[in-house]
């Protein structure tokens, strides 16, 4: 059955505290951090971007399992911060894991759910027999305008899943999506920062789609929330996924292991996939995982996943790459000035 | 650097592709056309380095130009790869943490770009292992 053959995550080392961002704008940082349920966010090093993050995540997945690069027939990278407007991120990822030239590749954009869209495409190609394995990456170096609400959470990081048929560490039992045209968040061509509909991003956007896709999944599978060991929801902050979980009937215990956002921030296309990686870091054979992403614009992809015995077998070596908690623990806190330099806000002569 | 010139060395820079002389066993990075020891008797084959090694020596760069101006202060190091070849590279680490003999591993990073509208160059740098 189609499933996850391997997985890997990557988070840059640098962090800024939400209180430090608030200090610069004269806001109440303690209150903002508590309200968002986010205390620190990750930022890239000077020489890191969505391409380098995607490569590191994909290489972590390759390190955990002996996958013949020649078996990888497709590489898809979902992001809203591809370094080039024209020239795919996916080809550099393919080249850096040795999968080129016999492969297809493309970049995806669908706000924060471009990564799970890549997973779905990969599943389709694998299930149809068009390719042996496919690599699906969700990664971002998220942008938020200085001083805007988004600046408190827009973070850097990503995760990669290798999708295949042979001995998956986790079978993907089903996937389904809920998609409408909803103008809650967008970024126009050539604009550095996105714009959003403020409060509009909640009820008619995030919740409608996350709940919509999740309910469809439960109905289709004939399951109830208590049938799952873990649940992962898109995490633009700590508050939304917690609320969505309780609206659906999932407990805090089920979502906590996959709630990476608290000390990571919102990694946009990486968010739900980093959350899934954190769950796979601790999952045992037989565990069942529920995952629903969300991308503004808007859509949600839901997944029903069952972990297999292979995760503990000789075919797979979880310790060959750092876990999400390892990555979160290896950090260096910086102040706003260093953050601004890292985010390219310090402009030099060309 | 021209786009074409970079592209020709892309596999070497991305994946540490060098080579080895199977006669004397010596490894080369960057790759060599022939073995300097065995000369005409050498036999050169492609080799992908594991990407682990240690710091032989280093220098802290506090003033730089072009693409590197924003990176200062940074560590420029000579790394000996575990297989035995040496290369000069950017070592991404806190400048007060680096020492001779420090174990390092490869990472994929941006090496530079041709201004804000030009090509972006990627490749290998090293971090503490
Ligand atoms: Zn020789």
PDB file of N, CA and C in Angstrom, chain A residues 259-293:
ATOM      1  N   UNK A 259       2.476  19.338  17.895  1.00  0.00           N
ATOM      2  CA  UNK A 259       2.317  20.792  17.948  1.00  0.00           C
ATOM      3  C   UNK A 259       3.695  21.456  18.094  1.00  0.00           C
ATOM      4  N   UNK A 260       4.399  21.559  16.965  1.00  0.00           N
ATOM      5  CA  UNK A 260       5.768  22.072  16.989  1.00  0.00           C
ATOM      6  C   UNK A 260       5.806  23.598  17.043  1.00  0.00           C
ATOM      7  N   UNK A 261       4.674  24.227  16.733  1.00  0.00           N
ATOM      8  CA  UNK A 261       4.620  25.678  16.525  1.00  0.00           C
ATOM      9  C   UNK A 261       5.062  26.504  17.732  1.00  0.00           C
ATOM     10  N   UNK A 262       4.875  25.978  18.944  1.00  0.00           N
ATOM     11  CA  UNK A 262       5.117  26.741  20.173  1.00  0.00           C
ATOM     12  C   UNK A 262       6.506  27.377  20.245  1.00  0.00           C
ATOM     13  N   UNK A 263       7.530  26.607  19.853  1.00  0.00           N
ATOM     14  CA  UNK A 263       8.898  27.139  19.878  1.00  0.00           C
ATOM     15  C   UNK A 263       9.527  27.164  18.492  1.00  0.00           C
ATOM     16  N   UNK A 264       8.696  27.111  17.454  1.00  0.00           N
ATOM     17  CA  UNK A 264       9.178  27.098  16.080  1.00  0.00           C
ATOM     18  C   UNK A 264       8.564  28.235  15.270  1.00  0.00           C
ATOM     19  N   UNK A 265       7.309  28.558  15.546  1.00  0.00           N
ATOM     20  CA  UNK A 265       6.583  29.519  14.729  1.00  0.00           C
ATOM     21  C   UNK A 265       5.907  28.806  13.584  1.00  0.00           C
ATOM     22  N   UNK A 266       5.324  29.579  12.682  1.00  0.00           N
ATOM     23  CA  UNK A 266       4.595  29.023  11.553  1.00  0.00           C
ATOM     24  C   UNK A 266       5.531  28.884  10.360  1.00  0.00           C
ATOM     25  N   UNK A 267       5.858  27.661  10.011  1.00  0.00           N
ATOM     26  CA  UNK A 267       6.736  27.420   8.861  1.00  0.00           C
ATOM     27  C   UNK A 267       5.920  27.260   7.572  1.00  0.00           C
ATOM     28  N   UNK A 268       4.739  27.809   7.542  1.00  0.00           N
ATOM     29  CA  UNK A 268       3.866  27.830   6.368  1.00  0.00           C
ATOM     30  C   UNK A 268       3.745  26.439   5.709  1.00  0.00           C
ATOM     31  N   UNK A 269       4.321  26.279   4.511  1.00  0.00           N
ATOM     32  CA  UNK A 269       4.192  24.990   3.815  1.00  0.00           C
ATOM     33  C   UNK A 269       4.830  23.847   4.596  1.00  0.00           C
ATOM     34  N   UNK A 270       5.724  24.198   5.514  1.00  0.00           N
ATOM     35  CA  UNK A 270       6.380  23.160   6.303  1.00  0.00           C
ATOM     36  C   UNK A 270       5.582  22.760   7.534  1.00  0.00           C
ATOM     37  N   UNK A 271       4.625  23.603   7.931  1.00  0.00           N
ATOM     38  CA  UNK A 271       4.029  23.500   9.270  1.00  0.00           C
ATOM     39  C   UNK A 271       3.419  22.137   9.616  1.00  0.00           C
ATOM     40  N   UNK A 272       2.436  21.675   8.824  1.00  0.00           N
ATOM     41  CA  UNK A 272       1.801  20.413   9.209  1.00  0.00           C
ATOM     42  C   UNK A 272       2.767  19.239   9.006  1.00  0.00           C
ATOM     43  N   UNK A 273       3.679  19.364   8.024  1.00  0.00           N
ATOM     44  CA  UNK A 273       4.616  18.264   7.760  1.00  0.00           C
ATOM     45  C   UNK A 273       5.706  18.160   8.817  1.00  0.00           C
ATOM     46  N   UNK A 274       6.130  19.311   9.372  1.00  0.00           N
ATOM     47  CA  UNK A 274       7.065  19.258  10.507  1.00  0.00           C
ATOM     48  C   UNK A 274       6.341  18.651  11.709  1.00  0.00           C
ATOM     49  N   UNK A 275       5.065  19.018  11.893  1.00  0.00           N
ATOM     50  CA  UNK A 275       4.260  18.429  12.966  1.00  0.00           C
ATOM     51  C   UNK A 275       4.159  16.914  12.810  1.00  0.00           C
ATOM     52  N   UNK A 276       3.922  16.460  11.567  1.00  0.00           N
ATOM     53  CA  UNK A 276       3.853  15.015  11.304  1.00  0.00           C
ATOM     54  C   UNK A 276       5.210  14.360  11.590  1.00  0.00           C
ATOM     55  N   UNK A 277       6.291  15.034  11.202  1.00  0.00           N
ATOM     56  CA  UNK A 277       7.633  14.487  11.468  1.00  0.00           C
ATOM     57  C   UNK A 277       7.859  14.304  12.964  1.00  0.00           C
ATOM     58  N   UNK A 278       7.406  15.297  13.758  1.00  0.00           N
ATOM     59  CA  UNK A 278       7.570  15.206  15.213  1.00  0.00           C
ATOM     60  C   UNK A 278       6.816  13.995  15.756  1.00  0.00           C
ATOM     61  N   UNK A 279       5.675  13.680  15.167  1.00  0.00           N
ATOM     62  CA  UNK A 279       4.893  12.514  15.584  1.00  0.00           C
ATOM     63  C   UNK A 279       5.611  11.226  15.137  1.00  0.00           C
ATOM     64  N   UNK A 280       6.101  11.204  13.887  1.00  0.00           N
ATOM     65  CA  UNK A 280       6.813  10.015  13.398  1.00  0.00           C
ATOM     66  C   UNK A 280       8.088   9.752  14.205  1.00  0.00           C
ATOM     67  N   UNK A 281       8.644  10.815  14.791  1.00  0.00           N
ATOM     68  CA  UNK A 281       9.841  10.672  15.635  1.00  0.00           C
ATOM     69  C   UNK A 281       9.589   9.759  16.835  1.00  0.00           C
ATOM     70  N   UNK A 282       8.347   9.706  17.300  1.00  0.00           N
ATOM     71  CA  UNK A 282       8.044   8.941  18.515  1.00  0.00           C
ATOM     72  C   UNK A 282       7.041   7.811  18.268  1.00  0.00           C
ATOM     73  N   UNK A 283       6.521   7.715  17.041  1.00  0.00           N
ATOM     74  CA  UNK A 283       5.431   6.769  16.769  1.00  0.00           C
ATOM     75  C   UNK A 283       5.874   5.305  16.870  1.00  0.00           C
ATOM     76  N   UNK A 284       4.939   4.467  17.266  1.00  0.00           N
ATOM     77  CA  UNK A 284       5.175   3.019  17.373  1.00  0.00           C
ATOM     78  C   UNK A 284       4.295   2.297  16.348  1.00  0.00           C
ATOM     79  N   UNK A 285       4.709   1.071  15.970  1.00  0.00           N
ATOM     80  CA  UNK A 285       3.882   0.307  15.025  1.00  0.00           C
ATOM     81  C   UNK A 285       2.441   0.227  15.518  1.00  0.00           C
ATOM     82  N   UNK A 286       1.509   0.428  14.597  1.00  0.00           N
ATOM     83  CA  UNK A 286       0.092   0.347  14.957  1.00  0.00           C
ATOM     84  C   UNK A 286      -0.526   1.692  15.289  1.00  0.00           C
ATOM     85  N   UNK A 287       0.308   2.691  15.595  1.00  0.00           N
ATOM     86  CA  UNK A 287      -0.234   4.024  15.896  1.00  0.00           C
ATOM     87  C   UNK A 287      -0.960   4.565  14.667  1.00  0.00           C
ATOM     88  N   UNK A 288      -2.081   5.218  14.902  1.00  0.00           N
ATOM     89  CA  UNK A 288      -2.826   5.795  13.790  1.00  0.00           C
ATOM     90  C   UNK A 288      -2.775   7.320  13.914  1.00  0.00           C
ATOM     91  N   UNK A 289      -2.430   7.975  12.797  1.00  0.00           N
ATOM     92  CA  UNK A 289      -2.218   9.429  12.804  1.00  0.00           C
ATOM     93  C   UNK A 289      -3.235  10.113  11.888  1.00  0.00           C
ATOM     94  N   UNK A 290      -3.833  11.157  12.407  1.00  0.00           N
ATOM     95  CA  UNK A 290      -4.776  11.977  11.651  1.00  0.00           C
ATOM     96  C   UNK A 290      -4.069  13.296  11.350  1.00  0.00           C
ATOM     97  N   UNK A 291      -4.078  13.719  10.091  1.00  0.00           N
ATOM     98  CA  UNK A 291      -3.415  14.989   9.776  1.00  0.00           C
ATOM     99  C   UNK A 291      -4.275  15.805   8.816  1.00  0.00           C
ATOM    100  N   UNK A 292      -4.449  17.095   9.113  1.00  0.00           N
ATOM    101  CA  UNK A 292      -5.146  17.994   8.200  1.00  0.00           C
ATOM    102  C   UNK A 292      -4.357  19.293   8.076  1.00  0.00           C
ATOM    103  N   UNK A 293      -4.010  19.624   6.834  1.00  0.00           N
ATOM    104  CA  UNK A 293      -3.266  20.857   6.583  1.00  0.00           C
ATOM    105  C   UNK A 293      -4.262  21.965   6.262  1.00  0.00           C
TER     106      UNK A 293
END
